[in-house]
Tab-separated table of C-alpha atoms and ligand atoms in Angstrom:
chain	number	residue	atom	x	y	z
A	5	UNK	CA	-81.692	46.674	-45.612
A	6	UNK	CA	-85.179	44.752	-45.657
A	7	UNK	CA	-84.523	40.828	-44.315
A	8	UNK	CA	-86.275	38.862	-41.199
A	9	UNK	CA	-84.432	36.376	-39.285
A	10	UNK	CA	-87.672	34.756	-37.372
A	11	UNK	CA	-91.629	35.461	-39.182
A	12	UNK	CA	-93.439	34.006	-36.918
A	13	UNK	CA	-97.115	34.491	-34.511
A	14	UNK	CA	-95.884	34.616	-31.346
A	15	UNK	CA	-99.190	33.944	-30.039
A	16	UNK	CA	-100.313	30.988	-32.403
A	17	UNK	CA	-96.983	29.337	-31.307
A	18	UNK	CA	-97.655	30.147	-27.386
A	19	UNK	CA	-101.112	28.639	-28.056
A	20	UNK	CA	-99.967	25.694	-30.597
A	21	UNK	CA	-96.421	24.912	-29.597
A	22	UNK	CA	-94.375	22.491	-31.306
A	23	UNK	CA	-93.693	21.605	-34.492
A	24	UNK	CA	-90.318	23.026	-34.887
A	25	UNK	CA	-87.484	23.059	-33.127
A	26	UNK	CA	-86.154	26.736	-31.506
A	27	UNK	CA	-82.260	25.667	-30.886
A	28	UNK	CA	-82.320	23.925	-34.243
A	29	UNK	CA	-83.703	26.971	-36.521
A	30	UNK	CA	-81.723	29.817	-33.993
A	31	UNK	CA	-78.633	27.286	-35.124
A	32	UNK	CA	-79.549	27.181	-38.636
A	33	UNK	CA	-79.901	31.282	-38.711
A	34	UNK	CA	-76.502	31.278	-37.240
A	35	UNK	CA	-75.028	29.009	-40.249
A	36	UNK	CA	-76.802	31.141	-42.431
A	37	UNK	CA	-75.710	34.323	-41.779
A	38	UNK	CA	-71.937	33.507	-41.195
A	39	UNK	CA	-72.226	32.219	-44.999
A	40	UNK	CA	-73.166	35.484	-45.594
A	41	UNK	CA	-70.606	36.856	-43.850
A	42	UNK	CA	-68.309	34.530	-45.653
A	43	UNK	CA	-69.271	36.954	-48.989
A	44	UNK	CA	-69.056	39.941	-47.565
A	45	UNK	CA	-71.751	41.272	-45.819
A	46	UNK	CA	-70.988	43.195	-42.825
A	47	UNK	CA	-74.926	43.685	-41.694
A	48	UNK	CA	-78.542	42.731	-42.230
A	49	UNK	CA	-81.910	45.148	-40.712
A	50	UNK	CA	-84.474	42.529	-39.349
A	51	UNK	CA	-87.448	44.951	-39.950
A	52	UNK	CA	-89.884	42.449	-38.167
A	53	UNK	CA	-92.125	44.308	-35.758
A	54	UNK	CA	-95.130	44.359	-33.621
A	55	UNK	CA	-97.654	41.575	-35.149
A	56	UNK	CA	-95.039	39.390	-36.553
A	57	UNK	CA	-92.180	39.396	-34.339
A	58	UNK	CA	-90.323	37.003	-31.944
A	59	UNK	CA	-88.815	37.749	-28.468
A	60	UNK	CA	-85.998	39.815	-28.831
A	61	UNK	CA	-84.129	37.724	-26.807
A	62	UNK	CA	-84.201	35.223	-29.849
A	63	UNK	CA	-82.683	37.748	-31.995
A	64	UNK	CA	-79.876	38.851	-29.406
A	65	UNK	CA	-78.844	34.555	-29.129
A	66	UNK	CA	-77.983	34.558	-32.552
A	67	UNK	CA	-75.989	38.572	-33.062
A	68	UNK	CA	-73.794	36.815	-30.099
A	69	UNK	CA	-73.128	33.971	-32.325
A	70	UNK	CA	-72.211	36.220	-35.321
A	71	UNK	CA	-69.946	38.434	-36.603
A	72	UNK	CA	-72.658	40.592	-38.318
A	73	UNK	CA	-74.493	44.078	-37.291
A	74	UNK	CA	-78.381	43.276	-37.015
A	75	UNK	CA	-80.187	46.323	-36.528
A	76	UNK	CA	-83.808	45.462	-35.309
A	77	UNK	CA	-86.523	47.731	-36.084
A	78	UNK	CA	-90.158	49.222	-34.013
A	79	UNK	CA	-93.137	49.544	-35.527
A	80	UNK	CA	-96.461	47.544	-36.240
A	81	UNK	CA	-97.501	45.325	-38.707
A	82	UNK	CA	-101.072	45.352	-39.557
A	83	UNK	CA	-102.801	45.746	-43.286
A	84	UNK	CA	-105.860	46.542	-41.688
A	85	UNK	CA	-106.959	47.247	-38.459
A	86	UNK	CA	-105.030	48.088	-35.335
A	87	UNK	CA	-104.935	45.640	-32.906
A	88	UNK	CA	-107.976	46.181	-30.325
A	89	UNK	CA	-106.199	46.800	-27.233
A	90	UNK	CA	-104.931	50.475	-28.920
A	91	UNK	CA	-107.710	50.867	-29.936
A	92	UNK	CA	-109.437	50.803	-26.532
A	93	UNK	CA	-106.411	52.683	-25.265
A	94	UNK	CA	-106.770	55.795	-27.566
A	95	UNK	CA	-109.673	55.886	-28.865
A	96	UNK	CA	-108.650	58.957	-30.812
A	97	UNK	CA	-111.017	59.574	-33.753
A	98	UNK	CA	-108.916	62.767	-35.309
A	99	UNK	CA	-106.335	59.561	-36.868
A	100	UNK	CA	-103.110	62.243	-35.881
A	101	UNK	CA	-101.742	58.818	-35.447
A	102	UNK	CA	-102.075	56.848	-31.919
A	103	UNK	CA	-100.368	58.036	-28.907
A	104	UNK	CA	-100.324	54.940	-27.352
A	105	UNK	CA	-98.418	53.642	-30.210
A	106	UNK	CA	-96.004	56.544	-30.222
A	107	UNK	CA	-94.805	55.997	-26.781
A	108	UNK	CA	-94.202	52.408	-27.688
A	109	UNK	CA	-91.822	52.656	-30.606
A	110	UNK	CA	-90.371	55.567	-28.846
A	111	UNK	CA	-89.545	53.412	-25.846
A	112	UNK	CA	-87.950	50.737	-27.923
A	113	UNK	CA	-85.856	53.254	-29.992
A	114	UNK	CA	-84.445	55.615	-26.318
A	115	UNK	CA	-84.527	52.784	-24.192
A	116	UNK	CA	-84.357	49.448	-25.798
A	117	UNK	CA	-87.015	46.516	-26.617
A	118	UNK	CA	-88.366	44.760	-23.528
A	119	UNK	CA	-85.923	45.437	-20.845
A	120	UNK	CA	-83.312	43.966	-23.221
A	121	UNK	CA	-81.678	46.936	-23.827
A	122	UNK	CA	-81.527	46.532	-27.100
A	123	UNK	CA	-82.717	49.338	-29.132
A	124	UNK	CA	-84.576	49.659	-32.933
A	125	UNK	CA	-82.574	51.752	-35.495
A	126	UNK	CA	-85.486	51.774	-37.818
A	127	UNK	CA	-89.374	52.416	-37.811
A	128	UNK	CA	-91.871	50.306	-40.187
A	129	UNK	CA	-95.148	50.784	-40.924
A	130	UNK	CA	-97.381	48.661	-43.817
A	131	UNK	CA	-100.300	49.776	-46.272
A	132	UNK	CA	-101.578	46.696	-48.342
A	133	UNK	CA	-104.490	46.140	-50.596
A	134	UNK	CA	-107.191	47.796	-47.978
A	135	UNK	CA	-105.113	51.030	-48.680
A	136	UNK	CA	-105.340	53.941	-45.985
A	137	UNK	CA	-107.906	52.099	-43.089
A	138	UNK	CA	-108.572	54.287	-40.295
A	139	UNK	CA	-105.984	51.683	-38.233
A	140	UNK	CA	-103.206	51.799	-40.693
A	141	UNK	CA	-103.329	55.756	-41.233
A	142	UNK	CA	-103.180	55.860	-37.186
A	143	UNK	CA	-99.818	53.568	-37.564
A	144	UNK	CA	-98.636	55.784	-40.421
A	145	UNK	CA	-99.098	58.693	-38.843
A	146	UNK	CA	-97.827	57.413	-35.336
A	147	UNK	CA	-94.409	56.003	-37.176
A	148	UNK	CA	-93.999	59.944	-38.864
A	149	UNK	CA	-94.354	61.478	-35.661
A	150	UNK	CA	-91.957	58.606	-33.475
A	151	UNK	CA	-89.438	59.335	-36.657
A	152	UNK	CA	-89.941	63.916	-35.889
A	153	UNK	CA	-89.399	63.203	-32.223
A	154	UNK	CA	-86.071	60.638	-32.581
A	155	UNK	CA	-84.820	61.061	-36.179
A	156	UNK	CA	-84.702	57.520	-36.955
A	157	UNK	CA	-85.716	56.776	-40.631
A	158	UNK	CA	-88.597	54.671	-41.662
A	159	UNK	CA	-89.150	51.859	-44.372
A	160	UNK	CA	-92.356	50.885	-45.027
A	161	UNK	CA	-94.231	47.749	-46.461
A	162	UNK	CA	-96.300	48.413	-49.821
A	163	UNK	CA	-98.962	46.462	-51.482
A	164	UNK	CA	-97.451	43.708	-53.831
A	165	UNK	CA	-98.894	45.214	-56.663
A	166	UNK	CA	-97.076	48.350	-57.812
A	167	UNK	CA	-100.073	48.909	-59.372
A	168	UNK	CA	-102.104	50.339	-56.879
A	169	UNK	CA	-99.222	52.769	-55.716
A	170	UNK	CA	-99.837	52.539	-52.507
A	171	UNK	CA	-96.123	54.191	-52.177
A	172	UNK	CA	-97.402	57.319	-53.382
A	173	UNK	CA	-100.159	57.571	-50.606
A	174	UNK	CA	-97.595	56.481	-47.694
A	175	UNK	CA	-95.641	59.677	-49.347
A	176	UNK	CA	-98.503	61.942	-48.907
A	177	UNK	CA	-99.107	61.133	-45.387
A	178	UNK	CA	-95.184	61.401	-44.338
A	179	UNK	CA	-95.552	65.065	-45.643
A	180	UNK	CA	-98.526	65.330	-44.040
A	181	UNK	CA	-96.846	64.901	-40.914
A	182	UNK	CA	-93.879	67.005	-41.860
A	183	UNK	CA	-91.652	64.217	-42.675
A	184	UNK	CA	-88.806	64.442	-45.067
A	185	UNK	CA	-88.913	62.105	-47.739
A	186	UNK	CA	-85.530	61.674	-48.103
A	187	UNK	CA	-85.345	60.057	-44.455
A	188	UNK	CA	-87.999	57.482	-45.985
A	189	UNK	CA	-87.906	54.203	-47.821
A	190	UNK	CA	-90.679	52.836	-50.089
A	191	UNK	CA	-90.750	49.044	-49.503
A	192	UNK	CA	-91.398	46.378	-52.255
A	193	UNK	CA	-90.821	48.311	-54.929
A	194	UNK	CA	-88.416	45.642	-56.237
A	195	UNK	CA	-92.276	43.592	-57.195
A	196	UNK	CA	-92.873	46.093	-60.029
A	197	UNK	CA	-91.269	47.153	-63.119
A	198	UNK	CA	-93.632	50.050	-63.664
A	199	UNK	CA	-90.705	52.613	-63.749
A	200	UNK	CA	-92.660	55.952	-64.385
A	201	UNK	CA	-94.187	55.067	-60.365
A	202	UNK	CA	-90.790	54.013	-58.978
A	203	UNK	CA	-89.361	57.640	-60.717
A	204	UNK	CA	-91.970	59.265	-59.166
A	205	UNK	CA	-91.467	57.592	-55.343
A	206	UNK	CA	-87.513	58.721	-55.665
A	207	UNK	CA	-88.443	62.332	-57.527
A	208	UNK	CA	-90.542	63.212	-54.276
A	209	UNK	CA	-87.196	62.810	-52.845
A	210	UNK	CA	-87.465	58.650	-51.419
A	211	UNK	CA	-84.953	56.140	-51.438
A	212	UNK	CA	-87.024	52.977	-52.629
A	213	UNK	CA	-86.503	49.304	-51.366
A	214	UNK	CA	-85.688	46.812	-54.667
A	215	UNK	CA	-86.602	44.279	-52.451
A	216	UNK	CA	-88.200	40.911	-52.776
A	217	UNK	CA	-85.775	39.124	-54.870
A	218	UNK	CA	-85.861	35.274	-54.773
A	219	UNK	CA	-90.311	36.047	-55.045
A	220	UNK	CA	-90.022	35.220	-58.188
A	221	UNK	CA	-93.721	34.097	-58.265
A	222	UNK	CA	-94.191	37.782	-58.002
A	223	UNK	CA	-92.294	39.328	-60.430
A	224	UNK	CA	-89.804	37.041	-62.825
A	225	UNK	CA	-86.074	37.658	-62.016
A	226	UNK	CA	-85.091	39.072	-65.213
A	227	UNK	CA	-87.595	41.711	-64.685
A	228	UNK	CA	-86.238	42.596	-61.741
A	229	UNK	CA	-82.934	42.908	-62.769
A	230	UNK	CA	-84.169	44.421	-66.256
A	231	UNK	CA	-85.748	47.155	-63.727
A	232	UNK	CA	-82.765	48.142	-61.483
A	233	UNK	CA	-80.274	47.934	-64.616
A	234	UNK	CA	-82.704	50.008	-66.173
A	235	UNK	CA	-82.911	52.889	-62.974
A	236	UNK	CA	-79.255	52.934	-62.639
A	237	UNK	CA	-78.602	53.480	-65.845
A	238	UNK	CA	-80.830	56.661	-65.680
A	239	UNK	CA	-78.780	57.737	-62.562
A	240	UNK	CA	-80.952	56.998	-59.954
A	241	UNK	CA	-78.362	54.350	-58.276
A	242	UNK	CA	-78.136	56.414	-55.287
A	243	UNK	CA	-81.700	56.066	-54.170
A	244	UNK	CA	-82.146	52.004	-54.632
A	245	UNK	CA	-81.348	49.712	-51.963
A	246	UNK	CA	-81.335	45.842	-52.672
A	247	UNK	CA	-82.609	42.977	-50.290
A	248	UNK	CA	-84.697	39.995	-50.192
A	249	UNK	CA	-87.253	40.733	-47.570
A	250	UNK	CA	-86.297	37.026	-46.924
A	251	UNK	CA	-86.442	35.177	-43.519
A	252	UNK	CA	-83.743	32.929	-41.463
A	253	UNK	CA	-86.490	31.003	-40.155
A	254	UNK	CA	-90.505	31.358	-41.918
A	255	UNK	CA	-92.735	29.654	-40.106
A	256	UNK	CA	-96.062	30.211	-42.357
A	257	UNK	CA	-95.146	27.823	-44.877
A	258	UNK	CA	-93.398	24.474	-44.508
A	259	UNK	CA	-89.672	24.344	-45.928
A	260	UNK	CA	-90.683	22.007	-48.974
A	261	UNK	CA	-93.169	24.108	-50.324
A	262	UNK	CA	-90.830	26.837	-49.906
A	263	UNK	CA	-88.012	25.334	-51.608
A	264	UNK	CA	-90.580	24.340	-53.894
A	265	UNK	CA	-91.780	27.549	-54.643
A	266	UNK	CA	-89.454	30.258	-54.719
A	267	UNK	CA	-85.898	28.219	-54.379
A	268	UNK	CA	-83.960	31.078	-54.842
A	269	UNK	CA	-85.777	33.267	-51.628
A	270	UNK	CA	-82.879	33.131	-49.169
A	271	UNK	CA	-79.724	35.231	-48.009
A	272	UNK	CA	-77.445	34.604	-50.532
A	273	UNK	CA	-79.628	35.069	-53.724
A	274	UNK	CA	-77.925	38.841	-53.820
A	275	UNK	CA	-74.821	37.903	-53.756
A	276	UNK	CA	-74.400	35.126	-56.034
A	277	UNK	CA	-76.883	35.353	-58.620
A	278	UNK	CA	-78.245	38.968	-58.602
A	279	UNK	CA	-74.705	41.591	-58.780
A	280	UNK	CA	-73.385	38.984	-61.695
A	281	UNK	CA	-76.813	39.693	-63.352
A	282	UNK	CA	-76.452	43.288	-62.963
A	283	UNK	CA	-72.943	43.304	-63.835
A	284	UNK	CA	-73.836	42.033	-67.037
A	285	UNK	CA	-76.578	44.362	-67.793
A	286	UNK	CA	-73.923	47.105	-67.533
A	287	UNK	CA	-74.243	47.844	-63.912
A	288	UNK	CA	-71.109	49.243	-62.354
A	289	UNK	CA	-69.075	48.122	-59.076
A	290	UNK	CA	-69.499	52.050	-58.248
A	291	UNK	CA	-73.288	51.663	-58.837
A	292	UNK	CA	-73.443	48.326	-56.448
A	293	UNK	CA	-71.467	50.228	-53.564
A	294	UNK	CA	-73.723	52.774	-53.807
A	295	UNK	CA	-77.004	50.363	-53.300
A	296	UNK	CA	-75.117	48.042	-51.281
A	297	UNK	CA	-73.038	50.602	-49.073
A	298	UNK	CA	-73.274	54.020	-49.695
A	299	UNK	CA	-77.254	54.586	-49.030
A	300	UNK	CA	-77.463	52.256	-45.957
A	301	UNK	CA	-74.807	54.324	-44.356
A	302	UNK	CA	-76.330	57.343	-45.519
A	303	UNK	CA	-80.135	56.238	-44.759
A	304	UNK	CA	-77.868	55.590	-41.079
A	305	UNK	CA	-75.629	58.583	-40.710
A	306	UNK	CA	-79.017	60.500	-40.932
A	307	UNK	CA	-80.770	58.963	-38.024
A	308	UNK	CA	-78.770	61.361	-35.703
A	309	UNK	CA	-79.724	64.439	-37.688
A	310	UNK	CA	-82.737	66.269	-36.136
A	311	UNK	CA	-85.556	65.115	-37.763
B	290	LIG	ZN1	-90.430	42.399	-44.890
């Protein structure tokens, strides 16, 4: 429910091209999710948007290739500031989000991503460190009121460290805007195992993304699985959702020091090494259809409801 096939600048690489090889890595992405296939899974959300994203068109060469569902996602990207150019278009100082912005991610959602046709089944929005900036309430609040005017559900980016609960403030805003939290997912909660914030995300009525495994860097594997053993086994299976936040192709580091630094950061890591762990912790096969199956189709089914 959170992956990326390409993380990449578009502009550095219009600016600086080479240095990898496009047919080669859209190739690759295609081996790598038909392994994935191979285990089961039917479909994978890219959630890369505005500030980080490829050409669609990239995206659309490999889902012909495939036999798996990938749902792309609208939105922007940005920790901090909004890009300029929004800025000078609505200059709105009243932060009721950006209308420019608004219009954008409703285009891509009623009418598809750059003339491609292809349209986003999700809306994502980030808060980091900085916290609410002026720029990233305006995307906040421009993502709640795309998601009141089309129903489709957002999933956010939060700041690495649970400890700055930078969930908890996305939450405030949604309501703000007269979201439902239940149509919203808190992002990168899999970095933290501070459960009383993670209860408190889901008890406002969120599903929460245990996302991020393979970072190990981050937060240590067996603390992740330690944390979503722990959350199911107080019942809260039905608002988790498990993914990687991983990438087909990442551009901003070089494969070595990848591989070097978080091996285990790649589609499969789930699959093979995390359910077994869970399994073992006492995890059911009910509890990992309802992570793996039963919320995505639910966090889905509701993007027709009226919002
Ligand atoms: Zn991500």
């Amino acid at each position: 429910m959170h992956e990326h096939l390409f993380t990449l600048t578009t502009e550095v690489e219009l600016n600086y091209p080479g240095g990898w090889d496009e047919e080669e890595c859209v190739a690759d992405a295609v081996r790598q999710l038909r392994r994935l296939k191979e285990r089961g899974v039917d479909s994978l959300v890219d959630l890369t948007v505005l500030d980080l994203r490829c050409c669609i068109s990239r995206i659309q060469r490999i889902a012909e290739q495939v036999d798996v569902n990938i749902v792309v996602a609208t939105g922007l990207y940005t920790t901090n500031e909004l890009p300029l150019q929004f800025t000078f278009q609505d200059p709105a100082t009243s932060y009721e989000g950006c209308e420019v912005l608004v219009e954008m991610f409703t285009a891509d959602i009623e009418h598809g991503i750059a003339d491609t046709g292809v349209r986003a089944g999700r809306l994502k929005c980030a808060t980091d460190e900085l916290g609410l900036t002026p720029g990233v309430e305006r995307v906040l609040r421009a993502v709640a009121r795309t998601h009141r005017a089309t129903g489709v559900p957002i999933s956010t980016h939060t700041h690495t460290h649970a400890r700055t609960r930078r969930g908890l403030e996305q939450q405030r805003v949604f309501l703000e805007q007269g979201v439902d939290l239940a149509r919203v997912v808190i992002g990168h909660c899999g970095d933290t195992d501070e459960l009383p914030y993670l209860r408190e995300l889901m008890e406002a009525g969120s599903t929460i993304g245990m996302e991020r495994f393979g970072i190990n860097v981050i937060l240590g594997f067996e603390q992740r699985v330690a944390t979503v053993a722990a959350l199911c086994a107080e019942g809260y299976a039905g608002q988790l959702l498990l993914s990687h936040d991983t990438c087909a192709f990442f551009r901003w580091l070089e494969p070595a020091r990848l591989q070097a630094v978080s091996p285990n950061w790649h589609f499969l890591h789930i699959v093979d090494d995390v359910l077994p762990a869970l399994r073992a912790r006492g995890v059911t096969q009910a509890q990992i259809d309802q992570m793996l199956v039963e919320n995505p189709r639910r966090i889905f089914e509701s993007a027709s409801l009226p919002a």
